[in-house]
CSV table of C-alpha atoms and ligand atoms in Angstrom, one decimal:
chain,number,residue,atom,x,y,z
C,310,UNK,CA,95.9,96.8,77.8
C,311,UNK,CA,95.0,99.2,75.0
C,312,UNK,CA,97.0,99.7,71.9
C,313,UNK,CA,99.4,102.6,71.5
C,314,UNK,CA,101.3,104.1,68.7
C,315,UNK,CA,104.3,104.9,71.0
C,316,UNK,CA,107.3,102.6,71.6
C,317,UNK,CA,109.5,103.1,74.9
C,318,UNK,CA,113.3,103.5,74.0
C,319,UNK,CA,115.4,101.1,75.3
C,320,UNK,CA,118.8,101.8,77.0
C,321,UNK,CA,122.1,100.9,75.7
C,322,UNK,CA,124.5,98.6,77.4
C,323,UNK,CA,125.8,101.3,79.8
C,324,UNK,CA,122.2,102.0,80.8
C,325,UNK,CA,122.1,105.3,78.8
C,326,UNK,CA,118.9,106.0,76.7
C,327,UNK,CA,119.4,108.0,73.5
C,328,UNK,CA,116.6,110.0,72.1
C,329,UNK,CA,116.9,111.7,68.4
C,330,UNK,CA,117.3,115.6,68.9
C,331,UNK,CA,113.8,116.1,67.7
C,332,UNK,CA,112.6,114.4,70.9
C,333,UNK,CA,114.7,116.5,73.0
C,334,UNK,CA,113.4,119.6,71.2
C,335,UNK,CA,109.7,118.4,72.1
C,336,UNK,CA,110.8,118.1,75.9
C,337,UNK,CA,112.3,121.8,75.6
C,338,UNK,CA,109.1,123.1,74.2
C,339,UNK,CA,107.0,121.4,76.9
C,340,UNK,CA,108.9,122.3,79.7
C,341,UNK,CA,109.6,125.9,78.7
C,342,UNK,CA,105.9,126.4,78.3
C,343,UNK,CA,104.9,124.7,81.4
C,344,UNK,CA,107.4,126.2,83.8
C,345,UNK,CA,105.8,129.5,82.9
C,346,UNK,CA,102.3,128.5,83.2
C,347,UNK,CA,102.6,126.7,86.6
C,348,UNK,CA,103.9,129.9,88.3
C,349,UNK,CA,101.4,130.9,91.2
C,350,UNK,CA,99.4,127.9,90.1
C,351,UNK,CA,101.6,124.9,91.4
C,352,UNK,CA,101.6,124.3,95.2
C,353,UNK,CA,105.0,124.9,97.1
C,354,UNK,CA,105.5,121.3,97.8
C,355,UNK,CA,105.7,120.5,93.8
C,356,UNK,CA,107.9,123.9,93.5
C,357,UNK,CA,110.4,122.6,96.0
C,358,UNK,CA,110.4,119.1,94.1
C,359,UNK,CA,111.1,121.0,90.8
C,360,UNK,CA,114.1,122.7,92.5
C,361,UNK,CA,115.5,119.6,94.0
C,362,UNK,CA,115.3,117.6,90.6
C,363,UNK,CA,117.0,120.5,88.6
C,364,UNK,CA,115.3,119.1,85.3
C,365,UNK,CA,117.3,119.8,82.5
C,366,UNK,CA,115.7,122.4,79.7
C,367,UNK,CA,117.5,121.4,76.6
C,368,UNK,CA,117.2,117.6,76.8
C,369,UNK,CA,115.1,114.6,78.1
C,370,UNK,CA,116.6,113.6,81.7
C,371,UNK,CA,117.9,110.3,82.2
C,372,UNK,CA,116.1,108.0,84.8
C,373,UNK,CA,119.5,107.8,87.0
C,374,UNK,CA,119.5,111.8,87.3
C,375,UNK,CA,115.9,111.5,88.7
C,376,UNK,CA,116.6,108.5,90.9
C,377,UNK,CA,119.4,110.2,92.7
C,378,UNK,CA,117.0,112.9,93.9
C,379,UNK,CA,114.1,110.7,94.7
C,380,UNK,CA,116.3,108.2,96.6
C,381,UNK,CA,117.9,110.9,98.7
C,382,UNK,CA,114.5,112.6,99.5
C,383,UNK,CA,112.0,109.7,99.9
C,384,UNK,CA,113.5,106.5,98.8
C,385,UNK,CA,111.6,106.3,95.7
C,386,UNK,CA,113.0,105.4,92.3
C,387,UNK,CA,111.4,105.6,88.8
C,388,UNK,CA,111.2,102.3,86.8
C,389,UNK,CA,111.6,102.1,83.0
C,390,UNK,CA,108.2,100.6,81.6
C,391,UNK,CA,106.8,100.2,78.0
C,392,UNK,CA,104.2,102.5,77.0
C,393,UNK,CA,101.5,100.8,78.7
C,394,UNK,CA,101.5,98.4,81.4
C,395,UNK,CA,98.9,96.2,83.2
C,396,UNK,CA,97.4,97.4,86.4
C,397,UNK,CA,98.9,94.5,88.3
C,398,UNK,CA,102.6,95.9,87.3
C,399,UNK,CA,101.4,99.2,88.2
C,400,UNK,CA,100.5,98.4,91.8
C,401,UNK,CA,103.5,96.2,92.1
C,402,UNK,CA,105.6,99.1,91.2
C,403,UNK,CA,104.2,101.6,93.3
C,404,UNK,CA,104.3,99.0,96.4
C,405,UNK,CA,107.7,98.9,96.0
C,406,UNK,CA,108.1,102.6,96.0
C,407,UNK,CA,108.8,102.8,92.0
C,408,UNK,CA,106.9,105.1,89.8
C,409,UNK,CA,106.7,103.9,86.3
C,410,UNK,CA,108.0,106.0,83.5
C,411,UNK,CA,107.6,105.1,79.8
C,412,UNK,CA,110.8,106.2,78.1
C,413,UNK,CA,108.9,107.8,75.0
C,414,UNK,CA,108.0,111.4,74.4
C,415,UNK,CA,104.8,112.5,72.6
C,416,UNK,CA,105.1,113.6,68.8
C,417,UNK,CA,104.7,117.4,68.1
C,418,UNK,CA,101.4,116.7,66.5
C,419,UNK,CA,100.1,115.6,70.2
C,420,UNK,CA,101.8,118.4,72.0
C,421,UNK,CA,98.7,119.3,74.0
C,422,UNK,CA,96.9,116.0,74.6
C,423,UNK,CA,97.7,112.4,74.4
C,424,UNK,CA,96.1,109.4,76.0
C,425,UNK,CA,99.2,107.5,76.8
C,426,UNK,CA,101.3,109.0,79.6
C,427,UNK,CA,104.7,109.9,78.2
C,428,UNK,CA,107.9,110.7,80.2
C,429,UNK,CA,107.2,114.4,80.1
C,430,UNK,CA,104.0,113.7,82.2
C,431,UNK,CA,105.7,111.3,84.4
C,432,UNK,CA,108.6,113.2,85.1
C,433,UNK,CA,107.4,116.7,85.0
C,434,UNK,CA,103.9,116.1,86.4
C,435,UNK,CA,104.5,113.3,89.0
C,436,UNK,CA,108.3,113.4,90.0
C,437,UNK,CA,108.4,116.6,92.0
C,438,UNK,CA,105.5,115.7,94.3
C,439,UNK,CA,107.3,112.3,94.8
C,440,UNK,CA,110.2,114.3,96.8
C,441,UNK,CA,107.4,115.2,99.2
C,442,UNK,CA,107.2,112.5,102.3
C,443,UNK,CA,103.6,113.0,102.7
C,444,UNK,CA,102.7,112.3,98.9
C,445,UNK,CA,105.3,109.7,98.8
C,446,UNK,CA,103.9,107.7,101.7
C,447,UNK,CA,100.3,108.1,100.4
C,448,UNK,CA,101.4,106.9,96.9
C,449,UNK,CA,103.1,103.9,98.5
C,450,UNK,CA,100.2,102.9,100.5
C,451,UNK,CA,97.9,103.3,97.6
C,452,UNK,CA,100.3,100.7,95.6
C,453,UNK,CA,100.3,98.2,98.5
C,454,UNK,CA,96.5,98.4,98.9
C,455,UNK,CA,96.0,98.0,95.0
C,456,UNK,CA,98.2,94.9,95.2
C,457,UNK,CA,95.9,93.2,97.3
C,458,UNK,CA,92.7,94.6,96.0
C,459,UNK,CA,90.2,92.7,93.9
C,460,UNK,CA,89.4,93.8,90.2
C,461,UNK,CA,86.2,95.5,91.2
C,462,UNK,CA,88.0,97.4,94.3
C,463,UNK,CA,90.8,98.4,92.1
C,464,UNK,CA,88.2,100.5,90.0
C,465,UNK,CA,87.4,102.4,93.2
C,466,UNK,CA,90.9,102.9,94.0
C,467,UNK,CA,91.6,104.3,90.6
C,468,UNK,CA,89.0,107.0,91.1
C,469,UNK,CA,90.7,108.0,94.2
C,470,UNK,CA,94.2,108.1,92.5
C,471,UNK,CA,92.7,110.0,89.6
C,472,UNK,CA,91.2,112.7,91.7
C,473,UNK,CA,94.2,113.3,94.1
C,474,UNK,CA,97.6,112.1,92.4
C,475,UNK,CA,96.5,112.9,88.9
C,476,UNK,CA,93.9,115.8,89.4
C,477,UNK,CA,94.2,117.0,92.9
C,478,UNK,CA,94.0,120.7,94.0
C,479,UNK,CA,95.2,121.9,97.7
C,480,UNK,CA,94.2,125.1,99.8
C,481,UNK,CA,97.4,126.9,100.8
C,482,UNK,CA,97.9,130.3,102.8
C,483,UNK,CA,98.8,131.7,99.2
C,484,UNK,CA,95.4,130.4,97.7
C,485,UNK,CA,94.3,127.6,96.1
C,486,UNK,CA,97.0,125.3,94.1
C,487,UNK,CA,97.6,122.4,92.2
C,488,UNK,CA,99.3,119.3,93.0
C,489,UNK,CA,97.9,116.8,90.6
C,490,UNK,CA,100.5,115.6,88.0
C,491,UNK,CA,97.7,115.4,85.2
C,492,UNK,CA,96.9,119.0,85.7
C,493,UNK,CA,100.5,120.2,86.2
C,494,UNK,CA,101.8,118.5,83.0
C,495,UNK,CA,98.9,120.0,80.9
C,496,UNK,CA,99.1,123.9,80.0
C,497,UNK,CA,95.4,123.8,79.3
C,498,UNK,CA,94.1,122.0,82.3
C,499,UNK,CA,96.4,123.9,84.5
C,500,UNK,CA,94.7,127.3,83.6
C,501,UNK,CA,91.2,125.6,83.5
C,502,UNK,CA,91.6,123.9,86.8
C,503,UNK,CA,92.0,126.8,88.7
C,504,UNK,CA,89.4,128.9,86.8
C,505,UNK,CA,85.8,129.1,87.9
C,506,UNK,CA,84.5,127.0,85.1
C,507,UNK,CA,84.9,123.6,87.1
C,508,UNK,CA,83.3,122.7,90.1
C,509,UNK,CA,85.7,122.3,93.3
C,510,UNK,CA,84.6,120.2,96.1
C,511,UNK,CA,86.2,119.8,99.6
C,512,UNK,CA,88.3,116.6,99.4
C,513,UNK,CA,86.4,113.7,100.5
C,514,UNK,CA,87.9,110.2,99.7
C,515,UNK,CA,84.7,108.3,99.9
C,516,UNK,CA,83.3,110.8,97.5
C,517,UNK,CA,86.0,110.8,95.1
C,518,UNK,CA,85.8,106.9,94.8
C,519,UNK,CA,82.2,107.3,93.9
C,520,UNK,CA,83.1,110.2,91.2
C,521,UNK,CA,83.1,108.5,87.6
C,522,UNK,CA,85.8,110.2,85.3
C,523,UNK,CA,86.9,110.1,81.7
C,524,UNK,CA,90.4,110.4,80.6
C,525,UNK,CA,89.8,112.3,77.5
C,526,UNK,CA,88.3,115.6,78.8
C,527,UNK,CA,89.0,118.4,81.1
C,528,UNK,CA,87.7,117.4,84.5
C,529,UNK,CA,84.2,119.0,85.3
C,530,UNK,CA,85.1,118.6,89.1
C,531,UNK,CA,88.1,118.8,91.2
C,532,UNK,CA,88.7,118.0,94.8
C,533,UNK,CA,90.4,120.1,97.1
C,534,UNK,CA,92.7,119.1,100.1
C,535,UNK,CA,92.8,121.6,103.1
C,536,UNK,CA,96.5,120.7,103.4
C,537,UNK,CA,98.9,118.2,101.8
C,538,UNK,CA,99.3,116.5,105.1
C,539,UNK,CA,95.8,115.0,104.6
C,540,UNK,CA,97.1,112.6,102.2
C,541,UNK,CA,99.3,111.2,104.6
C,542,UNK,CA,96.5,111.0,107.3
C,543,UNK,CA,94.6,109.3,104.8
C,544,UNK,CA,97.2,106.7,104.3
C,545,UNK,CA,96.9,105.8,107.9
C,546,UNK,CA,93.4,105.3,107.7
C,547,UNK,CA,91.3,102.3,106.8
C,548,UNK,CA,91.0,103.2,102.9
C,549,UNK,CA,89.5,99.7,102.0
C,550,UNK,CA,86.7,100.2,104.5
C,551,UNK,CA,86.1,103.4,102.3
C,552,UNK,CA,86.0,101.1,99.1
C,553,UNK,CA,83.7,98.7,100.6
C,554,UNK,CA,81.4,101.9,101.6
C,555,UNK,CA,81.7,103.3,98.2
C,556,UNK,CA,81.0,100.1,96.4
C,557,UNK,CA,77.7,99.7,98.6
C,558,UNK,CA,76.7,103.2,97.9
C,559,UNK,CA,77.5,103.4,94.2
C,560,UNK,CA,78.5,105.8,91.5
C,561,UNK,CA,77.4,109.2,91.5
C,562,UNK,CA,75.8,110.3,88.1
C,563,UNK,CA,78.5,111.6,85.7
C,564,UNK,CA,79.0,115.6,85.3
C,565,UNK,CA,80.0,115.2,81.6
C,566,UNK,CA,78.3,113.9,78.4
C,567,UNK,CA,78.8,110.2,77.5
C,568,UNK,CA,81.6,109.6,75.2
C,569,UNK,CA,80.8,109.8,71.5
C,570,UNK,CA,80.9,106.3,70.0
O,624,FE2,FE1,99.8,110.1,85.7
């Protein structure tokens, strides 16, 4: 576990989490800006989720509000966690249909980029897609596989997660759209991902597992699903066999410069 400057907020005796007004302001700034940017860029399934969630604009939502919507749509919940959690906890949560949410929000100084996923990233980025049964099934399967995987296998699974749940694109009758929460919670990456700067490759789970990534840069390559149902189909396939194949074949050369020391 890496260190973090952030501390997740604890609920009071009635389960309510109090945030100072300045933090509600950060939420308001982020959601106002991002709802505009995702127009004609987010996929319809995500927008349907946004509509179902009915997120407040003027304050950070309480996790119970999110749970009511997720439970009714796909049986998922969000789970309150500290700022950073071990991989083991992460997989345990996903395997029991719980999506981890750290109850802190970025400072105004880190409005555009922060390393630790905050409540805006988790709720605005990921929760809309978790109302979709295909996406939810894939995420659940991913959690169950990760729980049984070895440390080395988990690294390959993590790349698949990164290039789907975090940074996935999707072809739709209306054009190319975004479903990845890492993109949809970032104004800069939402514009960049659909521009002609990065490379777009047709989705291939084996290739995704072999594609190295860095968390601190815009992605040089995105994988494009032919339709969201492909994730559901993948969940029925032997993903661990693909992990073994990817491990035998090894990683592709990175399409990004090495991290400066
Ligand atoms: Fe995320």
